[in-house]
Amino acid sequence: MDADLERLLFIYALQNAVKHDGIPKSGTVLGTVLGKHPEFRSRAREIGPLAEKAIAEVAAMSRPDRKSLLAEIAPELLDELTETHERSRELPALLGAENGVVMRFAPNPSGPLHLGHARASILNDYYVRRYGGRYVLRIEDTDPRRVDPGAYAMVQEDIEWLGLGITDIVYQSDRLDVYYDWCRKLIEIGGAYVCVCEAERFRELKLKGKACPCRDQMVEENLELWQRMLDGEFYEGDVTVRVKTDLDHPDPAMRDYSAMRIVNAPLHPRVDATVFPLMNFSVAVDDHLLGITHVIRGKDHIANTGRQRYIFDYFGWEQPVYYHYGRMGISGVVLSTSSMREGIKSGVYTGWDDIHLGTMRAIARRGIQPEAVRNAMIDIGIGETDITFSWENLYSRNKELVDPKANRYFFVPDPVEVDVEGAPRHEARAALHPNDPSRGVRTLVTAGRVLVPKADIEGKSMVRLKDLYNVGIMWEGDAPRVSYAGDLLEDARRVKAPIIQWLPADAKLPCILHRQDGDLEGFCEPLVAGEVDNVVQFERIGFARIDSVDGGRVSAYFAHR
């Protein structure tokens, strides 16, 4: 009976440690055991010491070992944790979505996608997967000034990387005739007019809540001016089609906003045209014609939702259901497309995948997995409260994915070469992955001449070279004198000697580890050369994606610890 009880206490202590990624709590473990096994309640007083023993055993284990052992001896408890975790990540239901949804992601092709785009695209994708339906990728490219011809392909590549379930692709530049037709209809029903006022004059009147002289033009006159716009008789700044709204609206920006304008330069890369819709007009038309049922976007679009409502009301269309999430502050990377482009041109950044940028391709280059981005964005959800993006949460999500797959290797930054006096020739056999013996080992052989990180031995009297042996250090000025100090790990632990990584001096590969806060130069194991495009763990440094091997030199990008 005691053996059964001790086993239960150990298993639930293990589950508690895995769940909270820390030391299990005695009260929680006791409560779980007594709650699920009431037959032991009469022995509650004597269970305490047994629980403490189980907790001590679990506390002595490494985090990966805990999860691995739980999966082996009580997989149902690990599944329970996973199911609870997934349930907690379920987002609120959408109103009226029971029969399926049609949603859209609508980027402008001004550059590649970045973290801001990721939130909208993933949240919409989540609900399409949840309810079923269609997911429309709508490329909003009706402002020639904001179009980067190369971005059309980049956006598609980023969407493929994110794994979005796009079912339809629409380019607004292909739909100009559609917008022209509906603009004419809006003019015909008296919902819009063609304004030839100077921009500054119109602005003055709008701010005062007064109508410009063009507002009272007859429909026929507006239609004639509209046709002259299409015939190329006007130039940029001469004329604008405006939607009739409420001139008494408290927000001046809502008053008679622009629906169509002329853009003479630059030329659009896909169409030969000079008349283009502004965003609120084209979006309203497309959302109706494409059958969009739900729109999830930032609350900075709340005013646009109000502007678009005028179009829906004029034509008697039913509006989609709107959800506006709070602003997401993102620090530590550059997100402005114009700043990124200028930095690339000036050589400040190496390209759109420079790790100082917040683009999807920069994130990917560091070894962040698309599923980690997805999970982090779903964690954030669609709440209206403004938040700050948590890099730590993204890294935690990514670690869940890469930790089980990443092979382990040594990387020695800023190395110093030392000769370990009295050291025997030794063959270190280090696991490629501590939780997967089937992957095998890396064999590192040294007769005593090794590379170690300079910072890891400075001021130390003893260190342990991981998976090798202990060394004692005597300092003669700035020069260390290093000597063999035995093989036993217990000796190093007894004096709290740090465990450091190392490399044989004659079996190493030059390696540069690119980080956001500066590059690290050093050497890595030769086997790393076979890990190009994989994420590995440089022991005691962190996870990194191996980017390339050129001329016998490894280039890697740091992801996180």
Coordinates of C-alpha atoms in Angstrom, one line a residue:
M1 CA 0.0 0.0 0.0
D2 CA 2.8 2.4 0.9
A3 CA 4.5 1.7 -2.4
D4 CA 1.2 2.6 -4.3
L5 CA 0.8 5.8 -2.3
E6 CA 4.4 6.8 -2.8
R7 CA 4.0 6.2 -6.6
L8 CA 0.9 8.4 -6.7
L9 CA 2.5 11.2 -4.8
F10 CA 5.5 11.1 -7.1
I11 CA 3.4 11.1 -10.2
Y12 CA 1.2 14.0 -9.1
A13 CA 4.3 15.9 -7.9
L14 CA 5.7 15.3 -11.4
Q15 CA 2.5 16.5 -13.1
N16 CA 2.5 19.7 -10.9
A17 CA 6.1 20.4 -11.7
V18 CA 5.5 20.0 -15.5
K19 CA 2.4 22.1 -15.3
H20 CA 4.0 25.1 -13.6
D21 CA 7.6 24.5 -14.8
G22 CA 8.9 24.7 -11.3
I23 CA 9.1 23.0 -7.9
P24 CA 5.8 21.3 -7.0
K25 CA 3.8 22.7 -4.1
S26 CA 3.3 20.3 -1.2
G27 CA -0.3 21.4 -0.5
T28 CA -1.3 21.1 -4.1
V29 CA 0.1 17.6 -4.5
L30 CA -1.5 16.4 -1.3
G31 CA -4.9 18.0 -2.3
T32 CA -4.7 16.3 -5.7
V33 CA -4.0 12.9 -4.3
L34 CA -6.6 13.0 -1.5
G35 CA -9.2 14.5 -3.9
K36 CA -8.7 11.8 -6.5
H37 CA -8.1 8.9 -4.1
P38 CA -10.3 9.5 -1.0
E39 CA -9.3 6.0 0.3
F40 CA -6.1 7.7 1.6
R41 CA -7.8 10.5 3.5
S42 CA -7.7 8.7 6.8
R43 CA -3.9 8.7 6.5
A44 CA -3.6 12.4 5.7
R45 CA -1.3 13.1 8.7
E46 CA 1.3 10.5 7.7
I47 CA 1.2 11.4 4.0
G48 CA 3.0 14.7 4.5
P49 CA 6.6 13.3 4.9
L50 CA 6.0 11.0 1.9
A51 CA 4.9 13.9 -0.2
E52 CA 8.0 15.9 0.8
K53 CA 10.1 13.0 -0.3
A54 CA 8.4 12.8 -3.7
I55 CA 8.7 16.5 -4.2
A56 CA 12.4 16.4 -3.4
E57 CA 12.9 13.6 -5.9
V58 CA 11.1 15.6 -8.6
A59 CA 12.9 18.8 -7.7
A60 CA 16.3 17.1 -8.3
M61 CA 15.3 16.3 -11.9
S62 CA 15.9 18.5 -14.9
R63 CA 12.8 20.1 -16.6
P64 CA 13.1 18.0 -19.8
D65 CA 13.5 14.8 -17.7
R66 CA 10.3 15.6 -15.8
K67 CA 8.2 15.9 -18.9
S68 CA 9.8 12.8 -20.5
L69 CA 9.2 10.7 -17.4
L70 CA 5.6 11.8 -17.0
A71 CA 5.0 10.9 -20.7
E72 CA 6.4 7.5 -20.0
I73 CA 4.7 6.5 -16.7
A74 CA 1.5 8.6 -16.8
P75 CA 0.8 9.8 -20.4
E76 CA -2.8 10.4 -19.6
L77 CA -1.8 13.1 -17.1
L78 CA 0.4 14.8 -19.7
D79 CA -2.5 14.7 -22.1
E80 CA -4.7 16.3 -19.5
L81 CA -2.2 19.2 -19.2
T82 CA -2.1 19.6 -23.0
E83 CA -5.9 19.5 -23.3
T84 CA -6.3 22.1 -20.5
H85 CA -3.7 24.3 -22.1
E86 CA -5.5 24.1 -25.5
R87 CA -8.9 24.9 -23.9
S88 CA -7.5 27.9 -22.2
R89 CA -6.4 29.2 -25.6
E90 CA -9.9 29.0 -27.2
L91 CA -11.1 32.5 -28.3
P92 CA -14.6 33.9 -27.7
A93 CA -17.3 32.8 -30.0
L94 CA -18.3 35.1 -33.0
L95 CA -21.8 36.4 -33.2
G96 CA -23.8 34.7 -35.9
A97 CA -21.0 32.4 -37.0
E98 CA -22.8 29.1 -36.4
N99 CA -23.3 28.3 -40.2
G100 CA -19.8 29.3 -41.2
V101 CA -17.9 32.5 -41.9
V102 CA -16.3 34.5 -44.8
M103 CA -13.4 36.5 -43.5
R104 CA -10.6 38.5 -45.1
F105 CA -7.0 39.5 -44.6
A106 CA -6.3 42.7 -46.5
P107 CA -2.6 43.8 -46.6
N108 CA -1.2 46.5 -48.7
P109 CA 1.7 45.4 -50.9
S110 CA 4.1 48.0 -49.6
G111 CA 6.6 45.5 -48.1
P112 CA 6.6 42.0 -46.5
L113 CA 4.3 41.1 -43.7
H114 CA 5.4 41.9 -40.1
L115 CA 4.2 41.1 -36.6
G116 CA 1.4 43.6 -36.8
H117 CA 0.0 41.8 -39.9
A118 CA 0.4 38.5 -38.1
R119 CA -2.2 39.3 -35.5
A120 CA -5.0 40.1 -37.9
S121 CA -4.1 37.3 -40.3
I122 CA -3.9 34.6 -37.6
L123 CA -7.0 35.7 -35.7
N124 CA -9.1 35.6 -38.9
D125 CA -7.6 32.3 -39.8
Y126 CA -8.4 30.9 -36.4
Y127 CA -12.1 31.6 -36.8
V128 CA -12.3 30.3 -40.4
R129 CA -10.8 27.0 -39.2
R130 CA -13.1 27.0 -36.2
Y131 CA -16.4 27.6 -38.0
G132 CA -15.6 26.6 -41.6
G133 CA -16.1 28.8 -44.6
R134 CA -13.9 30.9 -46.9
Y135 CA -10.8 33.0 -46.1
V136 CA -10.2 35.8 -48.7
L137 CA -6.7 37.3 -49.2
R138 CA -7.5 40.8 -50.6
I139 CA -4.5 42.7 -51.8
E140 CA -5.3 46.3 -51.3
D141 CA -3.2 47.9 -54.0
T142 CA -5.2 51.0 -55.1
D143 CA -2.6 53.5 -53.9
P144 CA 0.2 53.5 -56.4
R145 CA 2.4 55.4 -54.0
R146 CA 2.4 52.6 -51.5
V147 CA 2.9 49.7 -53.9
D148 CA 6.2 47.9 -54.0
P149 CA 6.2 45.6 -57.0
G150 CA 8.4 43.1 -55.1
A151 CA 5.9 42.9 -52.2
Y152 CA 3.3 41.0 -54.1
A153 CA 5.5 37.9 -54.0
M154 CA 6.8 38.6 -50.5
V155 CA 3.3 38.8 -49.1
Q156 CA 2.4 35.5 -50.7
E157 CA 5.5 33.9 -49.4
D158 CA 4.9 35.1 -45.9
I159 CA 1.3 33.9 -46.0
E160 CA 2.6 30.4 -47.0
W161 CA 5.1 30.5 -44.2
L162 CA 2.4 31.3 -41.7
G163 CA 0.3 28.5 -43.0
L164 CA -2.9 30.6 -43.4
G165 CA -5.8 28.7 -45.0
I166 CA -6.5 31.1 -47.8
T167 CA -9.3 30.0 -50.1
D168 CA -9.6 33.1 -52.4
I169 CA -7.2 35.7 -53.6
V170 CA -8.4 39.1 -54.9
Y171 CA -6.3 42.0 -56.2
Q172 CA -8.1 45.3 -55.9
S173 CA -6.2 46.7 -58.9
D174 CA -8.0 44.0 -61.0
R175 CA -11.4 45.4 -59.8
L176 CA -11.2 49.1 -60.8
D177 CA -14.1 48.7 -63.2
V178 CA -16.2 47.3 -60.3
Y179 CA -15.4 50.4 -58.2
Y180 CA -16.1 52.7 -61.1
D181 CA -19.5 51.1 -61.6
W182 CA -20.5 51.4 -58.0
C183 CA -19.2 55.0 -57.7
R184 CA -21.4 55.9 -60.6
K185 CA -24.4 54.2 -58.9
L186 CA -23.6 56.1 -55.7
I187 CA -23.6 59.4 -57.6
E188 CA -26.9 58.5 -59.3
I189 CA -28.7 57.9 -56.0
G190 CA -27.4 61.1 -54.6
G191 CA -24.9 59.6 -52.2
A192 CA -21.8 61.2 -53.6
Y193 CA -20.7 64.2 -55.6
V194 CA -17.7 65.3 -57.6
C195 CA -15.8 68.1 -55.8
V196 CA -13.6 70.5 -57.7
C197 CA -12.8 72.7 -54.7
E198 CA -9.2 73.3 -53.7
A199 CA -8.2 71.0 -50.9
E200 CA -7.4 73.7 -48.4
R201 CA -10.8 75.5 -49.1
F202 CA -12.7 72.2 -48.7
R203 CA -10.8 71.5 -45.4
E204 CA -11.8 74.9 -44.0
L205 CA -15.4 74.4 -44.8
K206 CA -15.4 70.8 -43.4
L207 CA -13.9 71.9 -40.1
K208 CA -16.7 74.5 -39.8
G209 CA -19.4 71.9 -40.7
K210 CA -20.4 73.7 -43.8
A211 CA -21.1 72.3 -47.3
C212 CA -18.8 73.1 -50.2
P213 CA -20.5 74.5 -53.3
C214 CA -20.1 71.3 -55.2
R215 CA -22.4 69.4 -52.7
D216 CA -25.6 70.8 -54.3
Q217 CA -24.7 70.0 -57.9
M218 CA -27.3 68.1 -59.9
V219 CA -26.8 64.4 -60.5
E220 CA -26.3 64.9 -64.2
E221 CA -23.5 67.4 -63.6
N222 CA -21.7 65.0 -61.2
L223 CA -22.0 62.2 -63.7
E224 CA -20.5 64.4 -66.4
L225 CA -17.6 65.3 -64.1
W226 CA -17.1 61.7 -63.2
Q227 CA -16.9 60.6 -66.8
R228 CA -14.4 63.4 -67.5
M229 CA -12.3 62.0 -64.6
L230 CA -12.3 58.6 -66.2
D231 CA -11.5 60.1 -69.6
G232 CA -8.3 61.7 -68.2
E233 CA -9.4 65.3 -68.5
F234 CA -8.4 66.1 -64.9
Y235 CA -5.1 65.9 -63.1
E236 CA -4.1 65.0 -59.6
G237 CA -5.5 67.4 -57.1
D238 CA -8.1 68.9 -59.5
V239 CA -11.1 66.8 -58.5
T240 CA -12.3 64.3 -55.9
V241 CA -15.4 62.2 -55.5
R242 CA -16.8 62.6 -52.0
V243 CA -19.4 60.6 -50.1
K244 CA -22.2 62.6 -48.6
T245 CA -22.2 62.1 -44.9
D246 CA -23.3 64.1 -41.8
L247 CA -21.8 67.6 -41.9
D248 CA -22.7 68.0 -38.2
H249 CA -20.8 64.8 -37.2
P250 CA -18.6 65.6 -34.1
D251 CA -15.6 64.1 -35.9
P252 CA -14.6 66.3 -38.8
A253 CA -12.8 63.4 -40.5
M254 CA -16.2 61.7 -40.9
R255 CA -17.7 64.6 -42.9
D256 CA -17.9 64.1 -46.7
Y257 CA -14.9 61.8 -46.9
S258 CA -13.2 61.1 -50.3
A259 CA -14.1 58.0 -52.2
M260 CA -12.2 58.4 -55.5
R261 CA -9.2 60.5 -56.6
I262 CA -6.7 60.9 -59.4
V263 CA -3.1 59.7 -59.0
N264 CA -0.9 60.6 -62.0
A265 CA 2.5 59.4 -60.5
P266 CA 3.9 57.0 -59.8
L267 CA 2.5 54.7 -62.4
H268 CA 0.8 51.6 -61.0
P269 CA 2.8 48.4 -61.7
R270 CA -0.2 46.3 -62.6
V271 CA -2.8 48.6 -64.3
D272 CA -2.8 51.5 -66.7
A273 CA -5.1 53.9 -64.8
T274 CA -5.1 57.2 -63.0
V275 CA -8.4 57.0 -61.1
F276 CA -8.3 55.0 -58.0
P277 CA -10.7 54.4 -55.0
L278 CA -9.7 55.3 -51.5
M279 CA -9.7 52.6 -48.9
N280 CA -13.1 53.1 -47.3
F281 CA -15.0 53.0 -50.6
S282 CA -13.2 50.0 -52.1
V283 CA -13.3 48.1 -48.8
A284 CA -17.1 48.6 -48.3
V285 CA -17.8 47.5 -51.9
D286 CA -15.6 44.5 -51.6
D287 CA -16.8 43.4 -48.2
H288 CA -20.3 43.3 -49.7
L289 CA -19.6 41.7 -53.0
L290 CA -17.2 39.1 -51.6
G291 CA -19.8 38.2 -48.9
I292 CA -17.6 39.0 -45.9
T293 CA -19.5 38.0 -42.8
H294 CA -17.1 39.0 -40.0
V295 CA -14.2 41.5 -39.8
I296 CA -11.5 41.4 -37.2
R297 CA -9.2 44.4 -37.1
G298 CA -7.6 46.9 -34.8
K299 CA -9.6 49.6 -33.0
D300 CA -7.7 52.2 -35.0
H301 CA -10.2 51.2 -37.7
I302 CA -13.3 52.1 -35.6
A303 CA -13.6 55.4 -37.5
N304 CA -13.3 53.6 -40.8
T305 CA -16.1 51.2 -39.8
G306 CA -18.2 54.3 -39.3
R307 CA -17.3 55.7 -42.7
Q308 CA -18.0 52.5 -44.5
R309 CA -21.4 52.3 -42.8
Y310 CA -22.5 55.2 -45.0
I311 CA -21.8 53.1 -48.2
F312 CA -23.7 50.1 -46.8
D313 CA -26.7 52.3 -45.8
Y314 CA -26.9 54.0 -49.2
F315 CA -27.1 50.7 -51.0
G316 CA -29.1 48.9 -48.4
W317 CA -26.4 46.3 -47.8
E318 CA -26.1 44.3 -44.6
Q319 CA -22.8 45.1 -42.8
P320 CA -20.4 42.4 -41.6
V321 CA -20.1 41.8 -37.8
Y322 CA -17.1 43.9 -36.7
Y323 CA -14.6 43.2 -33.9
H324 CA -12.0 45.8 -33.1
Y325 CA -9.1 44.6 -30.9
G326 CA -6.8 46.8 -28.8
R327 CA -3.5 48.2 -30.0
M328 CA -0.5 46.0 -29.6
G329 CA 2.8 47.8 -28.8
I330 CA 5.8 46.0 -30.1
S331 CA 9.2 47.1 -28.9
G332 CA 12.7 45.9 -29.9
V333 CA 12.2 45.7 -33.7
V334 CA 11.5 48.1 -36.5
L335 CA 8.0 47.8 -38.0
S336 CA 7.6 50.9 -40.2
T337 CA 7.8 49.8 -43.8
S338 CA 9.2 53.2 -44.9
S339 CA 11.9 53.1 -42.2
M340 CA 12.8 49.5 -43.1
R341 CA 13.1 50.4 -46.8
E342 CA 15.2 53.4 -46.1
G343 CA 17.4 51.4 -43.8
I344 CA 17.9 48.7 -46.4
K345 CA 18.8 51.3 -49.0
S346 CA 21.3 53.0 -46.8
G347 CA 22.9 49.8 -45.7
V348 CA 21.8 50.0 -42.0
Y349 CA 19.9 46.7 -42.5
T350 CA 21.0 43.8 -44.6
G351 CA 17.6 43.2 -46.1
W352 CA 13.9 42.6 -45.3
D353 CA 15.1 39.6 -43.1
D354 CA 17.5 41.6 -41.0
I355 CA 17.0 40.4 -37.4
H356 CA 16.5 44.0 -36.2
L357 CA 13.2 44.2 -38.1
G358 CA 9.8 42.8 -37.2
T359 CA 9.1 41.1 -40.5
M360 CA 8.0 37.5 -40.7
R361 CA 11.1 36.7 -42.7
A362 CA 13.3 38.2 -40.0
I363 CA 11.4 36.2 -37.4
A364 CA 11.8 33.1 -39.4
R365 CA 15.5 33.7 -40.0
R366 CA 16.1 33.6 -36.2
G367 CA 14.4 30.1 -36.0
I368 CA 11.0 31.2 -34.7
Q369 CA 8.5 28.7 -36.0
P370 CA 5.2 29.8 -37.6
E371 CA 3.2 27.8 -35.2
A372 CA 4.9 29.7 -32.3
V373 CA 3.8 33.0 -33.9
R374 CA 0.3 31.6 -34.3
N375 CA 0.1 30.4 -30.7
A376 CA 1.4 33.7 -29.4
M377 CA -1.2 35.7 -31.3
I378 CA -4.0 33.5 -30.2
D379 CA -2.8 33.9 -26.7
I380 CA -3.2 37.7 -27.2
G381 CA -6.7 37.2 -28.6
I382 CA -9.3 39.9 -29.7
G383 CA -9.7 41.8 -26.5
E384 CA -10.2 45.6 -26.8
T385 CA -7.6 46.4 -24.1
D386 CA -4.3 47.9 -25.4
I387 CA -1.4 45.5 -24.7
T388 CA 2.4 45.2 -25.1
F389 CA 3.5 42.3 -27.2
S390 CA 5.4 39.8 -25.1
W391 CA 8.6 38.5 -26.7
E392 CA 9.0 36.2 -23.8
N393 CA 5.7 34.5 -24.5
L394 CA 6.6 34.1 -28.2
Y395 CA 10.0 32.6 -27.1
S396 CA 8.2 30.3 -24.7
R397 CA 5.8 29.2 -27.5
N398 CA 8.7 28.6 -29.8
K399 CA 10.7 26.7 -27.2
E400 CA 7.8 24.2 -26.8
L401 CA 8.2 23.4 -30.5
V402 CA 12.0 23.5 -31.0
D403 CA 13.2 22.0 -27.8
P404 CA 12.2 18.4 -28.6
K405 CA 13.7 18.6 -32.1
A406 CA 16.9 20.7 -31.6
N407 CA 20.2 18.8 -31.4
R408 CA 22.6 20.0 -28.8
Y409 CA 26.1 21.3 -29.6
F410 CA 28.9 23.3 -28.1
F411 CA 29.7 26.8 -29.2
V412 CA 32.7 28.6 -27.6
P413 CA 32.5 32.4 -28.0
D414 CA 35.5 34.6 -27.5
P415 CA 37.7 31.5 -27.0
V416 CA 41.0 31.1 -25.3
E417 CA 43.1 28.0 -26.0
V418 CA 44.5 26.2 -22.9
D419 CA 46.7 23.2 -22.4
V420 CA 45.3 21.1 -19.5
E421 CA 48.4 19.9 -17.6
G422 CA 48.3 16.2 -16.7
A423 CA 45.1 15.5 -18.6
P424 CA 44.8 12.0 -20.1
R425 CA 43.6 11.6 -23.6
H426 CA 39.8 11.6 -23.2
E427 CA 36.9 10.8 -25.4
A428 CA 33.8 12.7 -24.5
R429 CA 30.5 11.3 -25.7
A430 CA 27.8 13.9 -25.4
A431 CA 24.2 13.2 -26.3
L432 CA 22.8 14.9 -29.4
H433 CA 19.5 15.2 -27.4
P434 CA 19.2 14.4 -23.7
N435 CA 15.7 13.1 -24.0
D436 CA 16.2 11.0 -27.2
P437 CA 19.0 8.5 -26.9
S438 CA 18.1 7.1 -30.3
R439 CA 19.7 10.1 -32.0
G440 CA 23.1 9.0 -30.7
V441 CA 26.1 11.1 -29.4
R442 CA 28.7 13.5 -30.6
T443 CA 32.2 12.3 -29.9
L444 CA 34.8 14.9 -28.9
V445 CA 38.4 13.7 -28.4
T446 CA 41.1 15.7 -26.8
A447 CA 44.6 15.0 -25.3
G448 CA 44.3 18.1 -23.2
R449 CA 44.5 21.0 -25.6
V450 CA 41.0 22.7 -25.6
L451 CA 39.2 25.9 -26.4
V452 CA 37.1 27.4 -23.6
P453 CA 35.1 30.7 -23.4
K454 CA 37.4 33.3 -21.9
A455 CA 34.6 34.9 -19.8
D456 CA 33.7 31.5 -18.2
I457 CA 37.1 30.9 -16.7
E458 CA 38.1 34.4 -15.6
G459 CA 38.4 34.6 -11.8
K460 CA 37.6 30.9 -11.4
S461 CA 39.7 28.3 -9.5
M462 CA 37.9 25.3 -10.8
V463 CA 35.5 24.6 -13.7
R464 CA 34.1 21.4 -15.2
L465 CA 34.3 20.9 -18.9
K466 CA 30.9 19.5 -19.7
D467 CA 30.8 15.8 -20.4
L468 CA 34.7 15.7 -20.0
Y469 CA 36.4 16.3 -16.7
N470 CA 37.2 18.9 -14.0
V471 CA 40.1 21.4 -14.3
G472 CA 41.8 23.5 -11.7
I473 CA 42.9 27.0 -12.6
M474 CA 45.9 29.0 -11.2
W475 CA 46.3 32.6 -12.2
E476 CA 49.7 34.1 -12.9
G477 CA 48.8 37.6 -13.8
D478 CA 46.3 37.4 -16.7
A479 CA 47.5 34.0 -17.8
P480 CA 45.7 30.9 -16.5
R481 CA 47.5 27.8 -15.6
V482 CA 45.1 24.9 -16.1
S483 CA 45.5 21.4 -14.8
Y484 CA 43.5 18.2 -14.7
A485 CA 41.4 17.8 -11.5
G486 CA 39.7 14.5 -11.9
D487 CA 36.7 13.0 -13.6
L488 CA 34.0 13.0 -10.9
L489 CA 31.1 15.4 -11.4
E490 CA 30.4 15.2 -7.6
D491 CA 33.8 16.9 -7.0
A492 CA 32.8 19.9 -9.1
R493 CA 29.3 20.1 -7.5
R494 CA 30.8 20.0 -4.1
V495 CA 32.8 23.2 -4.7
K496 CA 30.0 24.7 -6.9
A497 CA 32.3 24.8 -9.9
P498 CA 30.5 26.1 -13.0
I499 CA 30.0 23.7 -15.9
I500 CA 31.2 25.2 -19.1
Q501 CA 31.4 24.2 -22.8
W502 CA 34.6 23.5 -24.6
L503 CA 36.0 22.2 -27.9
P504 CA 39.1 20.2 -28.8
A505 CA 41.6 22.7 -30.1
D506 CA 42.1 20.6 -33.3
A507 CA 38.5 19.8 -34.1
K508 CA 36.5 23.0 -34.4
L509 CA 34.7 25.1 -37.0
P510 CA 34.6 29.0 -37.1
C511 CA 31.2 30.3 -36.2
I512 CA 29.5 33.7 -36.0
L513 CA 26.3 33.9 -33.9
H514 CA 24.3 36.9 -35.0
R515 CA 22.3 38.5 -32.2
Q516 CA 20.1 41.6 -32.1
D517 CA 22.5 43.1 -29.5
G518 CA 25.7 42.3 -31.3
D519 CA 27.5 39.3 -33.0
L520 CA 29.4 36.6 -31.1
E521 CA 32.5 35.2 -32.8
G522 CA 33.8 31.8 -31.8
F523 CA 34.0 28.2 -32.8
C524 CA 31.5 25.3 -32.8
E525 CA 31.5 21.6 -33.3
P526 CA 32.1 20.4 -36.9
L527 CA 28.8 18.5 -36.9
V528 CA 27.0 21.8 -36.9
A529 CA 27.8 22.2 -40.6
G530 CA 25.2 19.5 -41.3
E531 CA 22.4 21.5 -39.6
V532 CA 21.8 24.2 -42.2
D533 CA 18.3 25.7 -41.9
N534 CA 17.7 23.7 -38.7
V535 CA 17.4 25.1 -35.2
V536 CA 19.9 23.7 -32.7
Q537 CA 20.7 24.5 -29.1
F538 CA 24.1 25.8 -28.4
E539 CA 24.5 24.5 -24.8
R540 CA 24.4 27.1 -22.1
I541 CA 23.8 29.8 -24.7
G542 CA 20.5 29.2 -26.3
F543 CA 18.6 28.1 -29.5
A544 CA 19.9 29.3 -32.8
R545 CA 19.1 28.7 -36.5
I546 CA 22.0 27.6 -38.6
D547 CA 21.7 29.9 -41.6
S548 CA 24.7 28.9 -43.8
V549 CA 28.1 27.4 -44.1
D550 CA 30.4 29.2 -46.4
G551 CA 34.1 28.5 -46.8
G552 CA 34.2 26.4 -43.7
R553 CA 32.6 29.1 -41.6
V554 CA 29.2 28.7 -39.9
S555 CA 26.7 31.6 -39.8
A556 CA 24.0 31.2 -37.2
Y557 CA 21.2 33.4 -35.9
F558 CA 20.3 33.5 -32.2
A559 CA 16.6 32.8 -31.4
H560 CA 16.3 32.8 -27.6
R561 CA 17.4 30.9 -24.5

